[in-house]
CSV table of C-alpha atoms in Angstrom, one decimal:
chain,number,residue,atom,x,y,z
A,115,ALA,CA,30.7,-38.9,106.0
A,116,SER,CA,29.0,-36.3,103.6
A,117,ILE,CA,28.6,-33.7,106.3
A,118,ILE,CA,32.8,-34.3,107.1
A,119,LEU,CA,33.2,-33.8,103.5
A,120,ILE,CA,31.2,-30.5,102.9
A,121,GLY,CA,33.4,-29.7,105.8
A,122,VAL,CA,36.7,-30.7,104.4
A,123,GLY,CA,35.1,-28.8,101.4
A,124,PHE,CA,34.4,-25.7,103.1
A,125,TRP,CA,37.4,-25.6,105.2
A,126,VAL,CA,39.9,-26.1,102.1
A,127,ARG,CA,38.2,-23.5,100.0
A,128,TYR,CA,38.8,-20.4,102.7
A,129,ARG,CA,42.3,-21.2,103.3
A,130,VAL,CA,43.1,-20.8,99.9
A,131,GLU,CA,44.0,-17.4,98.4
A,132,GLU,CA,43.2,-16.7,94.9
A,133,SER,CA,45.9,-15.8,92.6
A,134,PRO,CA,47.0,-11.9,92.2
A,135,VAL,CA,45.3,-11.4,89.1
A,136,PHE,CA,42.6,-12.9,89.9
A,137,GLU,CA,42.3,-10.2,92.9
A,138,ASP,CA,43.2,-7.8,90.7
A,139,LYS,CA,41.3,-7.6,87.4
A,140,VAL,CA,37.9,-8.2,90.2
A,141,GLU,CA,39.0,-5.5,92.5
A,142,GLY,CA,36.4,-2.8,92.8
A,143,ARG,CA,34.2,-4.7,90.2
A,144,GLU,CA,31.7,-6.9,92.2
A,145,GLN,CA,28.6,-7.5,90.1
A,146,SER,CA,25.2,-6.8,92.1
A,147,LEU,CA,23.3,-9.6,90.2
A,148,PRO,CA,26.4,-12.1,89.3
A,149,ILE,CA,23.8,-14.4,87.4
A,150,ALA,CA,22.5,-11.8,84.9
A,151,PHE,CA,26.0,-10.6,84.1
A,152,ALA,CA,27.1,-14.0,83.4
A,153,LEU,CA,24.2,-15.1,80.6
A,154,LYS,CA,24.9,-11.8,79.4
A,155,ASN,CA,28.1,-11.7,78.6
A,156,ASN,CA,29.0,-15.4,79.1
A,157,TRP,CA,26.5,-17.1,77.4
A,158,TRP,CA,28.4,-18.5,75.0
A,159,PRO,CA,30.8,-19.6,77.1
A,160,ILE,CA,28.4,-21.5,79.4
A,161,LEU,CA,26.9,-23.3,76.5
A,162,LEU,CA,30.3,-25.0,75.3
A,163,GLY,CA,30.9,-25.5,79.2
A,164,MET,CA,27.6,-27.7,79.0
A,165,MET,CA,28.9,-29.5,75.3
A,166,ILE,CA,31.9,-30.5,77.1
A,167,LEU,CA,30.2,-32.6,79.6
A,168,PRO,CA,28.7,-35.6,77.6
A,169,ILE,CA,31.8,-38.2,78.0
A,170,ALA,CA,32.4,-36.6,81.8
A,171,SER,CA,29.2,-36.9,82.9
A,172,GLY,CA,26.6,-38.5,80.8
A,173,PHE,CA,28.9,-41.5,79.8
A,174,TYR,CA,29.7,-42.1,83.2
A,175,TYR,CA,26.4,-43.3,84.1
A,176,LEU,CA,26.5,-45.3,80.5
A,177,ALA,CA,30.2,-47.1,82.0
A,178,THR,CA,27.9,-48.4,84.9
A,179,THR,CA,24.4,-47.7,85.2
A,180,PHE,CA,23.6,-48.7,82.0
A,181,VAL,CA,26.5,-51.3,81.4
A,182,GLN,CA,25.6,-53.2,84.8
A,183,ASN,CA,22.0,-53.4,83.6
A,184,TYR,CA,22.3,-54.9,80.4
A,185,ALA,CA,24.9,-57.2,81.5
A,186,ILE,CA,22.7,-58.8,84.0
A,187,GLU,CA,19.2,-58.0,82.5
A,188,ASP,CA,19.7,-58.9,78.5
A,189,VAL,CA,22.6,-61.1,78.5
A,190,GLY,CA,22.6,-62.7,81.7
A,191,ILE,CA,26.1,-62.4,83.6
A,192,ALA,CA,25.6,-63.3,87.2
A,193,ALA,CA,25.2,-60.0,89.5
A,194,GLN,CA,28.0,-60.9,91.8
A,195,HIS,CA,30.6,-61.0,88.7
A,196,VAL,CA,29.1,-57.4,87.3
A,197,LEU,CA,29.2,-55.3,90.5
A,198,LEU,CA,32.6,-56.8,92.0
A,199,ALA,CA,33.8,-55.4,88.5
A,200,MET,CA,32.4,-52.1,89.1
A,201,THR,CA,33.8,-52.0,92.6
A,202,ILE,CA,37.2,-53.0,91.1
A,203,ALA,CA,37.0,-50.2,88.2
A,204,SER,CA,35.1,-47.1,90.4
A,205,PHE,CA,39.1,-48.0,92.8
A,206,THR,CA,41.1,-48.1,89.7
A,207,GLU,CA,39.4,-44.6,89.1
A,208,LEU,CA,40.3,-43.6,91.8
A,209,LEU,CA,43.7,-44.5,91.8
A,210,VAL,CA,44.5,-42.9,88.5
A,211,THR,CA,42.7,-39.5,88.3
A,212,MET,CA,45.8,-38.0,90.2
A,213,PRO,CA,48.5,-39.0,87.6
A,214,LEU,CA,46.4,-38.1,84.8
A,215,ALA,CA,45.9,-34.4,86.1
A,216,PHE,CA,49.4,-34.2,86.6
A,217,LEU,CA,49.9,-35.6,83.0
A,218,ALA,CA,47.6,-33.6,81.9
A,219,ASP,CA,49.6,-30.4,83.4
A,220,LYS,CA,52.3,-31.5,81.6
A,221,TRP,CA,50.7,-32.3,77.9
A,222,GLY,CA,47.9,-29.6,78.3
A,223,GLY,CA,44.4,-30.1,79.7
A,224,LYS,CA,42.7,-30.0,76.0
A,225,THR,CA,44.9,-32.4,74.6
A,226,MET,CA,43.9,-35.0,77.8
A,227,MET,CA,40.5,-34.1,77.2
A,228,TYR,CA,40.7,-35.3,74.2
A,229,ILE,CA,42.3,-38.3,74.9
A,230,GLY,CA,39.4,-39.1,77.3
A,231,ILE,CA,37.1,-38.7,75.2
A,232,PHE,CA,38.1,-41.0,71.9
A,233,GLY,CA,39.7,-43.1,74.2
A,234,SER,CA,36.3,-43.3,76.4
A,235,MET,CA,34.4,-44.6,72.9
A,236,LEU,CA,36.9,-47.1,71.5
A,237,THR,CA,37.2,-48.7,74.6
A,238,MET,CA,33.2,-49.0,74.8
A,239,VAL,CA,33.1,-51.2,72.0
A,240,PRO,CA,35.1,-54.1,73.0
A,241,LEU,CA,33.5,-53.8,76.2
A,242,MET,CA,30.1,-54.5,74.7
A,243,LEU,CA,31.5,-57.4,72.5
A,244,VAL,CA,33.1,-59.1,75.8
A,245,ILE,CA,30.0,-58.5,77.6
A,246,GLY,CA,27.6,-60.1,74.7
A,247,GLY,CA,30.1,-62.9,74.6
A,248,GLY,CA,29.7,-63.6,77.9
A,249,GLN,CA,33.6,-63.2,78.6
A,250,ILE,CA,33.8,-62.5,82.3
A,251,ALA,CA,37.4,-62.3,82.5
A,252,LEU,CA,38.1,-59.8,80.0
A,253,MET,CA,34.9,-57.8,81.3
A,254,TYR,CA,36.7,-57.4,84.5
A,255,ILE,CA,39.8,-55.8,82.8
A,256,MET,CA,37.6,-53.8,80.1
A,257,VAL,CA,35.0,-52.1,82.7
A,258,SER,CA,38.4,-50.8,84.3
A,259,LEU,CA,39.7,-49.6,81.5
A,260,VAL,CA,37.1,-47.6,80.3
A,261,ARG,CA,36.6,-45.9,83.1
A,262,VAL,CA,40.3,-44.8,83.0
A,263,MET,CA,39.8,-43.4,79.8
A,264,MET,CA,36.6,-42.0,81.4
A,265,SER,CA,38.7,-40.7,84.0
A,266,ALA,CA,40.7,-38.8,81.5
A,267,THR,CA,38.4,-36.2,81.0
A,268,TRP,CA,37.8,-35.7,84.4
A,269,ALA,CA,41.1,-34.9,85.5
A,270,PRO,CA,41.6,-31.6,83.5
A,271,LEU,CA,37.8,-30.7,83.6
A,272,ALA,CA,38.0,-28.3,86.8
A,273,THR,CA,41.1,-26.2,85.4
A,274,ILE,CA,39.6,-25.9,81.4
A,275,MET,CA,36.0,-25.0,82.9
A,276,ALA,CA,37.7,-22.2,85.2
A,277,GLN,CA,40.2,-21.1,82.1
A,278,MET,CA,36.7,-20.7,80.0
A,279,PHE,CA,35.3,-17.8,81.8
A,280,ARG,CA,36.9,-14.3,83.2
A,281,PRO,CA,37.4,-13.4,86.4
A,282,GLN,CA,34.5,-11.0,87.3
A,283,SER,CA,31.9,-13.9,86.7
A,284,ARG,CA,33.7,-17.1,86.6
A,285,TYR,CA,32.1,-18.8,89.6
A,286,THR,CA,28.6,-18.0,88.8
A,287,SER,CA,29.1,-19.2,85.0
A,288,MET,CA,31.2,-22.2,86.1
A,289,SER,CA,28.2,-23.1,88.1
A,290,LEU,CA,25.6,-22.6,85.8
A,291,SER,CA,27.8,-24.2,82.7
A,292,TYR,CA,28.7,-27.7,84.9
A,293,GLY,CA,25.1,-27.4,86.6
A,294,LEU,CA,23.1,-27.3,83.9
A,295,GLY,CA,25.5,-29.5,81.5
A,296,ALA,CA,25.4,-32.5,84.4
A,297,ALA,CA,21.8,-32.6,84.6
A,298,ILE,CA,20.9,-32.6,81.0
A,299,TRP,CA,23.4,-35.4,79.9
A,300,GLY,CA,23.2,-37.2,83.1
A,301,GLY,CA,20.0,-37.3,83.3
A,302,LEU,CA,19.0,-38.0,79.8
A,303,SER,CA,22.0,-40.1,78.9
A,304,PRO,CA,20.8,-43.1,80.6
A,305,ILE,CA,17.4,-42.7,79.5
A,306,ALA,CA,18.1,-42.5,75.9
A,307,ALA,CA,20.5,-45.4,76.2
A,308,LEU,CA,17.7,-47.8,77.5
A,309,THR,CA,15.4,-46.4,74.7
A,310,LEU,CA,17.7,-47.3,71.8
A,311,LEU,CA,18.1,-50.7,73.1
A,312,GLU,CA,14.7,-51.5,73.6
A,313,ILE,CA,13.9,-50.0,69.9
A,314,THR,CA,16.8,-51.6,68.0
A,315,GLY,CA,17.2,-54.7,70.5
A,316,THR,CA,21.0,-54.3,69.8
A,317,PRO,CA,23.7,-52.1,71.8
A,318,TRP,CA,25.3,-51.2,69.0
A,319,SER,CA,22.7,-48.2,68.9
A,320,VAL,CA,24.2,-47.1,72.3
A,321,VAL,CA,27.5,-47.5,71.1
A,322,GLY,CA,26.7,-44.6,68.1
A,323,LEU,CA,24.9,-43.0,70.4
A,324,ILE,CA,28.1,-42.3,72.5
A,325,ALA,CA,29.8,-41.5,69.5
A,326,VAL,CA,27.7,-38.9,68.8
A,327,MET,CA,28.3,-37.4,72.4
A,328,ALA,CA,31.9,-38.0,72.3
A,329,LEU,CA,32.1,-35.5,68.8
A,330,ILE,CA,30.0,-33.5,70.0
A,331,ASN,CA,32.3,-33.0,73.4
A,332,ALA,CA,35.2,-32.9,70.8
A,333,VAL,CA,33.8,-29.8,68.8
A,334,ALA,CA,32.5,-28.1,72.1
A,335,MET,CA,36.2,-28.7,73.5
A,336,PHE,CA,38.0,-27.6,70.4
A,337,LEU,CA,35.6,-23.6,70.7
A,338,ALA,CA,36.2,-23.4,74.5
A,339,PRO,CA,38.7,-20.7,75.0
A,340,GLN,CA,41.2,-20.5,77.7
A,341,HIS,CA,41.5,-17.1,79.5
A,342,SER,CA,45.1,-17.3,82.0
A,343,ASP,CA,45.0,-15.4,85.0
A,344,GLU,CA,48.8,-15.8,85.2
A,345,ALA,CA,51.1,-12.4,85.5
A,346,SER,CA,54.3,-12.1,83.8
A,347,VAL,CA,57.3,-12.4,85.9
A,348,THR,CA,59.4,-9.3,85.6
A,349,ALA,CA,62.4,-7.7,87.6
A,350,SER,CA,60.3,-6.3,90.2
A,351,TYR,CA,58.5,-9.7,91.1
A,352,GLU,CA,58.5,-10.4,94.8
A,353,PRO,CA,56.8,-13.5,96.0
A,354,ARG,CA,54.0,-13.4,97.8
A,355,LEU,CA,53.6,-14.7,101.3
A,356,ASP,CA,50.8,-16.5,102.3
A,357,THR,CA,48.3,-14.5,105.2
A,358,THR,CA,49.1,-17.4,107.6
A,359,ALA,CA,52.9,-16.6,107.2
A,360,SER,CA,52.8,-12.9,107.4
A,361,SER,CA,51.0,-12.8,110.6
A,362,LYS,CA,53.5,-15.4,112.1
A,363,ILE,CA,55.7,-12.3,111.0
A,364,ASP,CA,54.0,-9.7,112.0
A,365,ASN,CA,53.5,-11.0,115.6
A,366,THR,CA,57.2,-12.0,115.8
A,367,ASP,CA,58.5,-8.4,114.7
A,368,ASN,CA,56.0,-7.2,117.4
A,369,ASN,CA,57.4,-9.0,119.9
């Protein structure tokens, strides 16, 4: 299944054309060593990009791996209830991501990101309460609600990160920023949460960790630059035809 998805991804990517503005800016400016150019010119946005991932990446593993382990091992809730709640939450996340992306286009990506950051932090509090109290019915609801809030950080993430970098080294900078950030937050957050729980004996230390992650995320989001590739519309503007349409027109004229 993964191989099929990779193939579909490559097909979609190579069928999509870059914007005229993007192509104009990078024309004749190919970098012989893009990673060196990115680190020299985009080191600050790359760091900021890593810092806008605590909730979208690290929190995901807390809301899944940590919550699952805490509910089953520490509280003693039956595994089938916890796993079913997680499955329903995953399906809920699938359903809401596209509408949230649509709202991000209307309200602004940063606005949606803030909603997700603070919404994730705030919904984690009642989730810990209902799990700690063994309230299974409410657990089903809260696990899904937490994932909805987290999806609000995922939905606008690609657009926000793309606009953080100039076209000349955008792909390399995004790859560095997201790859390193996801590895750090996604890899260390569950370890930090389990360590805090073991040391303190209370899940509220983990909620405190999430609050710190949300604060870092929000500050980085506030500082993140947003570059636009939009071209101004003038009287001489002519709509651009895609290559498929152009080739069909040329073939028709030749015939």
